[in-house]
CSV table of C-alpha atoms and ligand atoms in Angstrom, one decimal:
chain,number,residue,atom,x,y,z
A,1,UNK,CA,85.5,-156.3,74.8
A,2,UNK,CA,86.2,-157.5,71.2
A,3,UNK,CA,89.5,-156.3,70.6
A,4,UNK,CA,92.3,-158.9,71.7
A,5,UNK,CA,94.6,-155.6,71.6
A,6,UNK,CA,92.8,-154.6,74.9
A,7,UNK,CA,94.5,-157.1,76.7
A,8,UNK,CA,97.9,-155.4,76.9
A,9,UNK,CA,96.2,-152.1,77.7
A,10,UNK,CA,94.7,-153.4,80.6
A,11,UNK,CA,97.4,-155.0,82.2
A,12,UNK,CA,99.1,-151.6,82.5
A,13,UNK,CA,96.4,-149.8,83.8
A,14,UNK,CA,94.3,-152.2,85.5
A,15,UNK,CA,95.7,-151.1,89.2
A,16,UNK,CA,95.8,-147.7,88.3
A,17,UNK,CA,92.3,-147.5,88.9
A,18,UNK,CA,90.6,-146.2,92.1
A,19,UNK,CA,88.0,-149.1,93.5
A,20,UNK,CA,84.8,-147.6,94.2
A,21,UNK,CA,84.2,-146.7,98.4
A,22,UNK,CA,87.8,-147.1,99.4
A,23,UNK,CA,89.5,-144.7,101.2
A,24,UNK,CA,92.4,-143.9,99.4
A,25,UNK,CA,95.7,-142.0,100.7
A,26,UNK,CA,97.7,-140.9,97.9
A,27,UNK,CA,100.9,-141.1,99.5
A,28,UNK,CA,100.8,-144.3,100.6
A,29,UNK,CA,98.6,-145.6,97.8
A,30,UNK,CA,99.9,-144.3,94.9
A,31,UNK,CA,103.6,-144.1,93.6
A,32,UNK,CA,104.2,-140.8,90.9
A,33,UNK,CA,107.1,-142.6,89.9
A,34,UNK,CA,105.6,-146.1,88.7
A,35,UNK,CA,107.2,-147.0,85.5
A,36,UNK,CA,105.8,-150.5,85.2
A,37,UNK,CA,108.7,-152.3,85.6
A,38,UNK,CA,109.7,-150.4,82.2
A,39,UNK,CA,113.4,-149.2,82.6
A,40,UNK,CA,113.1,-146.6,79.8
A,41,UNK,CA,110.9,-144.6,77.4
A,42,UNK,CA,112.2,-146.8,74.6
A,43,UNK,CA,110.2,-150.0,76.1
A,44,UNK,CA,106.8,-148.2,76.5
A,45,UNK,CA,107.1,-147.0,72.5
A,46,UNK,CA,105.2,-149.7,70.7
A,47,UNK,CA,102.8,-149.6,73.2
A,48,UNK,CA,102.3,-145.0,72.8
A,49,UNK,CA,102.5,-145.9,69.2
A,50,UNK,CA,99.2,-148.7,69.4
A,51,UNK,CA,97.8,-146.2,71.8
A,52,UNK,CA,97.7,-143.6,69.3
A,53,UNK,CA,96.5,-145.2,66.4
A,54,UNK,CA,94.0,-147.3,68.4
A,55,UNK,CA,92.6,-143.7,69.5
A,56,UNK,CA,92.5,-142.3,66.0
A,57,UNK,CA,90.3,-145.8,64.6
A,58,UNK,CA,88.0,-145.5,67.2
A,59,UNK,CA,87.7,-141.6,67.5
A,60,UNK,CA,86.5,-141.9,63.5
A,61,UNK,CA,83.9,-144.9,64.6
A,62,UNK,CA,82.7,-142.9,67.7
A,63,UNK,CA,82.2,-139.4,65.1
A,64,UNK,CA,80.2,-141.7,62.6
A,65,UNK,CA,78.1,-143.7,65.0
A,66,UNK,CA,77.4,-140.4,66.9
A,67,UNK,CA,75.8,-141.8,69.7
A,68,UNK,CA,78.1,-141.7,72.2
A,69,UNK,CA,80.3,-139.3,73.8
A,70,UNK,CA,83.3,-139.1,75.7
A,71,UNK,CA,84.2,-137.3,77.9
A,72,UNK,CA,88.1,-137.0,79.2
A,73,UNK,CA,88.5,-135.3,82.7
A,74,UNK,CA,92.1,-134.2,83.4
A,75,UNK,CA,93.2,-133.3,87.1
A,76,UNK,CA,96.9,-132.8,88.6
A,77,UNK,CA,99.1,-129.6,90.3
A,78,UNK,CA,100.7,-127.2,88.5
A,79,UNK,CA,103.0,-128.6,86.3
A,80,UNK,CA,101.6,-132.2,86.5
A,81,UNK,CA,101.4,-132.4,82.7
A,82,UNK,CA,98.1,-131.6,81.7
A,83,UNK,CA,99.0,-130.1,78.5
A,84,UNK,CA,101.5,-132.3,77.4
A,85,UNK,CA,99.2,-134.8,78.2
A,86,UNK,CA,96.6,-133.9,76.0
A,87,UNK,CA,98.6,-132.9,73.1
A,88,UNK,CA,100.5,-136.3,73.1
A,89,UNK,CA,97.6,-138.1,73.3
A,90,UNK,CA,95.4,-136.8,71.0
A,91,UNK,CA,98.5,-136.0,68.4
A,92,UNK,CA,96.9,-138.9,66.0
A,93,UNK,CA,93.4,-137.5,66.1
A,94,UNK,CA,90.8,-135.9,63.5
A,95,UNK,CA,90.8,-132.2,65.5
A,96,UNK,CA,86.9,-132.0,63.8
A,97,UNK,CA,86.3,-134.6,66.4
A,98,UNK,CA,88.0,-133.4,69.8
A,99,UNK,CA,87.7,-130.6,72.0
A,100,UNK,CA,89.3,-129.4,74.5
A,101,UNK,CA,88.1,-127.0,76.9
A,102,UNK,CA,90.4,-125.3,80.1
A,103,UNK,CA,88.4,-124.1,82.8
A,104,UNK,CA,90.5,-121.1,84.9
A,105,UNK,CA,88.9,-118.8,87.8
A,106,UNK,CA,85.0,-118.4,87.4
A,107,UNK,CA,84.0,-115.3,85.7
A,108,UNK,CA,82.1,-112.9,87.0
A,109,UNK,CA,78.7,-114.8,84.8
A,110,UNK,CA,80.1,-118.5,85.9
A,111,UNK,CA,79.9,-117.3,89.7
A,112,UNK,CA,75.9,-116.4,88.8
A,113,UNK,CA,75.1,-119.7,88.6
A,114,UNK,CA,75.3,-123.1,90.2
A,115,UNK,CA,79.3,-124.3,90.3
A,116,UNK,CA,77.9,-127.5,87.7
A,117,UNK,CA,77.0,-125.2,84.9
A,118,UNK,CA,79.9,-124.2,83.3
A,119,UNK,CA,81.0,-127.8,82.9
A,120,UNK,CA,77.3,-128.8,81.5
A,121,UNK,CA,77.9,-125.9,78.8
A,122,UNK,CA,81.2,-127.3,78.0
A,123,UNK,CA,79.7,-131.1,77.3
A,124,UNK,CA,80.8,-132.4,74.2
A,125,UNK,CA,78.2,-133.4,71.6
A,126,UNK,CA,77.4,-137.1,70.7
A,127,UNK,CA,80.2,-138.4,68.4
A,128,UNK,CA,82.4,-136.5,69.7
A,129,UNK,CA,85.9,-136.7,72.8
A,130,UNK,CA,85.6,-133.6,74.9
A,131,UNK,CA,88.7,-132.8,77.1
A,132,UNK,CA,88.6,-130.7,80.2
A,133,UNK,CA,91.8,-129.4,80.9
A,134,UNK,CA,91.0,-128.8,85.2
A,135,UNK,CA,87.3,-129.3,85.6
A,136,UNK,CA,84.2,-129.4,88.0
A,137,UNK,CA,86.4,-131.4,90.4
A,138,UNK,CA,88.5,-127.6,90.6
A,139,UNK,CA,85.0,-126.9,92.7
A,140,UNK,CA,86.3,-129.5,95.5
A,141,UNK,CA,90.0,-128.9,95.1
A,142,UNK,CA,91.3,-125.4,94.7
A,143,UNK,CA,88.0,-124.2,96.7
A,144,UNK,CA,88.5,-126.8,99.2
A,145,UNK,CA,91.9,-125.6,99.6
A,146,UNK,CA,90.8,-122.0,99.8
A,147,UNK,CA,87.1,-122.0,101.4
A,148,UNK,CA,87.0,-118.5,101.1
A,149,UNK,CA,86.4,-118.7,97.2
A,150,UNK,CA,83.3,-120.1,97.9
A,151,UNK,CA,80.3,-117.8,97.1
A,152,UNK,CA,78.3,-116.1,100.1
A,153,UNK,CA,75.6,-118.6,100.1
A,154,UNK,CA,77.4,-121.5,100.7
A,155,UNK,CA,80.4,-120.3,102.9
A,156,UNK,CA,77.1,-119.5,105.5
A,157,UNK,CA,75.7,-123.3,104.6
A,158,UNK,CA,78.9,-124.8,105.2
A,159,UNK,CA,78.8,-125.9,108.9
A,160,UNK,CA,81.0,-127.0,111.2
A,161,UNK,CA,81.5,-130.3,109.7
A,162,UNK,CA,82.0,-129.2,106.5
A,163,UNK,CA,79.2,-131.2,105.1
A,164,UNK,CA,79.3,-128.8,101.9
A,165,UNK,CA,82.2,-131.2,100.4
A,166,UNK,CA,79.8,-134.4,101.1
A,167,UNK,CA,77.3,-132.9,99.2
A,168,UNK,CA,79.6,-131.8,96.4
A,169,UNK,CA,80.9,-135.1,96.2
A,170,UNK,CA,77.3,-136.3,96.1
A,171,UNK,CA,76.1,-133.6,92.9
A,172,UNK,CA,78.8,-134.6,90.9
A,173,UNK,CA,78.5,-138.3,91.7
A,174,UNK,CA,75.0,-137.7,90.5
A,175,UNK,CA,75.7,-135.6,87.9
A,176,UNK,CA,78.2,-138.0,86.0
A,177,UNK,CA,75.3,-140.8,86.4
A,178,UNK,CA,73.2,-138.8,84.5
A,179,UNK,CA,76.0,-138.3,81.8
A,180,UNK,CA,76.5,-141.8,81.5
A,181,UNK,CA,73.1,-143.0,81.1
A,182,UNK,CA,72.3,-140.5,78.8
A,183,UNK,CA,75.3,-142.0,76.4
A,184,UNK,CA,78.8,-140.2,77.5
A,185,UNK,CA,81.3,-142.2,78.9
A,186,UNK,CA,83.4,-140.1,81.6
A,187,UNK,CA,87.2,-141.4,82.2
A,188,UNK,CA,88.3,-138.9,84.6
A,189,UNK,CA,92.4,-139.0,84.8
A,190,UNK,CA,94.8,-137.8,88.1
A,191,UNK,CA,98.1,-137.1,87.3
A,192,UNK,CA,100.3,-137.8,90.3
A,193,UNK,CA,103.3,-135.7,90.5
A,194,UNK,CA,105.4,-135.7,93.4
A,195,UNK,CA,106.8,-132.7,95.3
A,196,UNK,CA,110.5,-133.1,94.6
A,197,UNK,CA,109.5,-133.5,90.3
A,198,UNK,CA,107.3,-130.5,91.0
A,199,UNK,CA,110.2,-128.6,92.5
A,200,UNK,CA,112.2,-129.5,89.4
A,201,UNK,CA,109.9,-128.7,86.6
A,202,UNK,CA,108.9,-125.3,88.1
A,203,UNK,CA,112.9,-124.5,88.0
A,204,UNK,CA,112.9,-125.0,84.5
A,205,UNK,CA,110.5,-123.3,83.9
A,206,UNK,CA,112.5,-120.4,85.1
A,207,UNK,CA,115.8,-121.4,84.0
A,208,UNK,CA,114.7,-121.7,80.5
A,209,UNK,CA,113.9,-118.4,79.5
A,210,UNK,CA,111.0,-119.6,76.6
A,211,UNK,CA,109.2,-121.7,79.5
A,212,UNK,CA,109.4,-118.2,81.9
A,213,UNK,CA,105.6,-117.8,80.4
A,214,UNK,CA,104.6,-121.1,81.8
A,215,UNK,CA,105.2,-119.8,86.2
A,216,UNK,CA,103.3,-117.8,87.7
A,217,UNK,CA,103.7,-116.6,91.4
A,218,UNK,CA,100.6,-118.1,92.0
A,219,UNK,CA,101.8,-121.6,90.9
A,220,UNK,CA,104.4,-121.3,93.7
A,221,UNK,CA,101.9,-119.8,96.0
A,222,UNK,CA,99.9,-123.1,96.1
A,223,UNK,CA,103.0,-125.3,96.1
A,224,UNK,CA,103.2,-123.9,100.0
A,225,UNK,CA,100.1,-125.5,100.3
A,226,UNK,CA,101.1,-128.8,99.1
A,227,UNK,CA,100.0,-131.1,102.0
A,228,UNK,CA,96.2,-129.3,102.2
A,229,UNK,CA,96.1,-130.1,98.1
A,230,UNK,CA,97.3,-133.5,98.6
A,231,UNK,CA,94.5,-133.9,101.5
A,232,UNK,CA,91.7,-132.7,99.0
A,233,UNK,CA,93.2,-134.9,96.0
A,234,UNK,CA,92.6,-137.7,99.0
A,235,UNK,CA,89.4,-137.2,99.6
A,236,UNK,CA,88.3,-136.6,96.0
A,237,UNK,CA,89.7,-139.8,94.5
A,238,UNK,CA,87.9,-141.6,97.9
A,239,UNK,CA,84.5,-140.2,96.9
A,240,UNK,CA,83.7,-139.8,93.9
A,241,UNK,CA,85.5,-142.9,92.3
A,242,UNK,CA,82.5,-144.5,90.6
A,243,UNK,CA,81.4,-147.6,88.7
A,244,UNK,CA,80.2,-145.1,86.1
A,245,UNK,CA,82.8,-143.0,86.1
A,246,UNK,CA,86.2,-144.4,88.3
A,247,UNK,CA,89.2,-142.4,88.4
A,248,UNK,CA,92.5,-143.8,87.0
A,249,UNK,CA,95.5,-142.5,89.0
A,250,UNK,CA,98.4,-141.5,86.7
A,251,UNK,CA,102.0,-141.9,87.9
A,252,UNK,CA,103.0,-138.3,86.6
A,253,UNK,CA,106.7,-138.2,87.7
A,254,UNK,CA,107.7,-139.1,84.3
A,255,UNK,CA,106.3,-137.7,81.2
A,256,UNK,CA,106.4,-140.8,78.7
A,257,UNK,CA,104.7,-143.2,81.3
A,258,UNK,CA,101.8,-140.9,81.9
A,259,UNK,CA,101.0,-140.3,78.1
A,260,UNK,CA,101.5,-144.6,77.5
A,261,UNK,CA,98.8,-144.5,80.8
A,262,UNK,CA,96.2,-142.4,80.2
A,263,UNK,CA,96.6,-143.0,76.3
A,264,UNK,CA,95.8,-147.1,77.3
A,265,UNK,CA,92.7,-145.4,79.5
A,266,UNK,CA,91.1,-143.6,76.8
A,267,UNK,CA,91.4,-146.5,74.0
A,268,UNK,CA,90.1,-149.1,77.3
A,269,UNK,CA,87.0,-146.2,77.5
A,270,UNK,CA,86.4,-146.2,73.7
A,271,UNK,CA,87.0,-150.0,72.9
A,272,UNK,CA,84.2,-150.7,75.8
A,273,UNK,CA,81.9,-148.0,74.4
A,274,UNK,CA,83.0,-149.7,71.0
A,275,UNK,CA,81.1,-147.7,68.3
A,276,UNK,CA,79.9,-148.9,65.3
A,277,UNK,CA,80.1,-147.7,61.6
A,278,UNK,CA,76.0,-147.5,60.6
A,279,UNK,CA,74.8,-150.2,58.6
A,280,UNK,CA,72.4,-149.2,55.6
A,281,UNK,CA,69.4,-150.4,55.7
A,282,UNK,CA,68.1,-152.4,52.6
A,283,UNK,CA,66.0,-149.7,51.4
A,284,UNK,CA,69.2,-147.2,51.5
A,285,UNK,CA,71.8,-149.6,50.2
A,286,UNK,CA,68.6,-150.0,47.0
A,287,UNK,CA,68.9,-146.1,46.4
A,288,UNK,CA,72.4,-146.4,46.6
A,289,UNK,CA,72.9,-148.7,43.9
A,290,UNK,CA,70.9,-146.8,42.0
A,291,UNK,CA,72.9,-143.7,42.3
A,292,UNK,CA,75.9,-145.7,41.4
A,293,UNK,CA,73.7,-147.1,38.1
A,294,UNK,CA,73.2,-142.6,37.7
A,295,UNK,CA,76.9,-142.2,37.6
A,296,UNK,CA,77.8,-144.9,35.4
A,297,UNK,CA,75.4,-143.9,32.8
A,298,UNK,CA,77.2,-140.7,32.8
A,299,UNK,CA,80.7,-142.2,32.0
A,300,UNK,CA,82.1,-140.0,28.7
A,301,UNK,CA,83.4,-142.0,25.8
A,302,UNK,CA,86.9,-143.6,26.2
A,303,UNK,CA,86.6,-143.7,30.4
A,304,UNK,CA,85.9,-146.4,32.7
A,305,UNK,CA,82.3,-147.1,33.9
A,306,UNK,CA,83.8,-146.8,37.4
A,307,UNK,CA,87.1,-145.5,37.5
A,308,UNK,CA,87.7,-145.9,40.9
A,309,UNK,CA,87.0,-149.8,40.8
A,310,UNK,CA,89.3,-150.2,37.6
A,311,UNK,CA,92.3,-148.1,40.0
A,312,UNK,CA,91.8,-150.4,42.6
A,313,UNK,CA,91.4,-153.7,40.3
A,314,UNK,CA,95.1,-152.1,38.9
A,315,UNK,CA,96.2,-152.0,42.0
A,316,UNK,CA,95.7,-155.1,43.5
A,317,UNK,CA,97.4,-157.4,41.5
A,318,UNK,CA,100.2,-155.1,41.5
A,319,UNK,CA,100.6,-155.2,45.3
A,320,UNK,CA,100.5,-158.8,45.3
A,321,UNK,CA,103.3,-158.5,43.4
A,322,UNK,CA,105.7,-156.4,45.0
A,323,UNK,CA,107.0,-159.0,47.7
A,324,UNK,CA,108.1,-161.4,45.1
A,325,UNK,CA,109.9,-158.1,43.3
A,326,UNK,CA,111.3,-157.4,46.3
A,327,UNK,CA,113.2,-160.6,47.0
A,328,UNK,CA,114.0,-160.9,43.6
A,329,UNK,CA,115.5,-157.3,43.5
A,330,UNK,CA,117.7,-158.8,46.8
A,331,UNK,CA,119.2,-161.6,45.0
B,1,AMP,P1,96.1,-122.8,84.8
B,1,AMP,O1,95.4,-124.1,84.6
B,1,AMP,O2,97.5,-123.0,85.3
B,1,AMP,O3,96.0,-121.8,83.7
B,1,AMP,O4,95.4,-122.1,86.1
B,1,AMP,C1,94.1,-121.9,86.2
B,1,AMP,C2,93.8,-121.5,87.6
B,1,AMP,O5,92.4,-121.4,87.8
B,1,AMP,C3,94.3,-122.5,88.6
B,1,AMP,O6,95.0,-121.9,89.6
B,1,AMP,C4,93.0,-123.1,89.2
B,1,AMP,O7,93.1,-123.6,90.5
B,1,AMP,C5,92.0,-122.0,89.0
B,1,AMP,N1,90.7,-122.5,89.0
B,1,AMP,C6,90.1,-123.3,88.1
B,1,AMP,N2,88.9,-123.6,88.4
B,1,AMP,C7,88.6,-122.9,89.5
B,1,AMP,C8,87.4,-122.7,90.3
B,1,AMP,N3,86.3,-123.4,90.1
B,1,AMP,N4,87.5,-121.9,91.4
B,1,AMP,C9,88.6,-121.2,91.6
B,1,AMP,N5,89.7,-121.3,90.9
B,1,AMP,C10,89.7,-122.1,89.9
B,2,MG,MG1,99.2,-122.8,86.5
């Protein structure tokens, strides 16, 4: 990695990622409330702030090279921050370059086809950050959770030993391996709420009459299924936490950690993929030049040859300058 900058964003994120093949156990292996030592929001600031502009420099790099994708996975419960997430994160951020894509119950055309292709139409193109807000992991989670959303086909292929989730694990293993070789980096993010901060934001959301839109009854339906969730969460993270694609556990319980964490993910993801302005060739930067000979020819009496290098010639001295002014002014 070139950037000395990465340094500090990998320090805080380092352990928030899941090893490949270990068995992980939420509960016990993951704390919602990590703050990084960090006693308030105030600490983590500088940090959100680098983040942010980190993500807009190399969002603008990634959109010229065009190469490479990314793609930003975003799983958590109801009320784990998904949103917020996404719109803190990507607050400094070209919109032309970004987008962001929530995927709800399969329609009636989605359920047609195999449960990968929805998220394969979604893909975001080369040079550009795709976000999916809920994913193809919804496919091992919510249908885990409740087998009989499964279609006909596989509810019958299922078994006894429920071998269907193995092999779901397996397609989307593969079918993230594909993604990366083919150029997309996939940084797949798990907010970790606990129960008691779930407990609390879903009561806002019905004491404050302006979040009321935010609850459902089905929100609180699956909270009564907490422990089955946080089973398939287990199992998810334990499988399918690649080399090519590892999942970063977010501590979710508070808001402003979360965005500093999975803002440091996304800038680690794009500072490894490190895109590169295109260089001209010699032939280009030739015609080039003589385009700029063109428009100099076409200056009108009285105007500079190149108005734009005679503004900038202006300015510079004048910036040099303006310390020295300064301290005089302050005498
Ligand atoms: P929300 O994100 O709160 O708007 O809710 C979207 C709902 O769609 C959630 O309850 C998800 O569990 C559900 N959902 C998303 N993907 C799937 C899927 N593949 N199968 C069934 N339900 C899904
Ligand atoms: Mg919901």
């Amino acid at each position: 990695m070139p950037d000395s900058r990465a340094e500090r964003f990998a320090d805080l994120i380092d352990h928030l990622r899941v090893p490949p093949d270990t068995k992980v156990k939420l509960a016990r292996d993951y704390d919602p409330g990590y703050k990084a030592g960090w006693a308030r929001k105030r600490d983590g600031r500088d940090l959100l702030k680098l983040g942010v502009s980190m993500l807009a420099e190399y969002q603008d790099r990634l959109a010229a090279e065009a190469a490479h994708g990314l793609l930003v996975v975003l799983q958590g419960i109801d009320a784990a921050g998904k949103d917020g997430t996404i719109r803190h994160v990507m607050s400094g951020v070209n919109p032309q370059g970004v987008s962001v894509r929530s995927f709800k119950v399969p329609s009636d055309e989605e359920r047609r086809h195999d449960f990968l292709w929805r998220y394969q139409c979604a893909l975001p193109g080369r040079g550009q950050i795709g976000l999916f807000n809920r994913s193809h992991y919804e496919d091992v989670l919510v249908v885990r959770v409740h087998p009989e959303l499964l279609p006909d086909r596989d509810r019958h292929k299922r078994g006894p030993d429920e071998h269907l989730w193995a092999r779901r694990y397996e397609a989307i293993n593969s079918w993230e391996r594909h993604l990366t070789e083919n150029g997309y980096k996939v940084v797949k993010l798990f907010l970790n709420l606990s129960k008691e901060e779930q407990r609390t934001r879903f009561l806002k959301r019905i004491d404050l009459e302006e979040k009321n839109w935010k609850f459902s009854a089905a929100d609180a339906r699956e909270r009564g299924h907490w422990d089955d969730y946080q089973h398939a969460f287990s199992a998810m993270l334990s499988h399918t936490s690649t080399e090519w694609a590892p999942w970063h556990v977010i501590p979710a319980d508070r808001k402003w950690f979360a965005r500093i964490a999975a803002g440091a993910v996304l800038v680690q993801a794009l500072l490894q993929l490190d895109p590169q302005y295109p260089t001209l060739s010699d032939e280009d930067e030739r015609a080039l030049q003589d385009e700029r000979a063109k428009l100099i020819a076409e200056a009108p009496p009285g105007a500079a040859d190149d108005p734009f290098q005679a503004d900038q010639e202006a300015e510079e001295p004048r910036e040099a300058k303006e310390p020295q002014e300064a301290t005089a002014a302050g005498d």
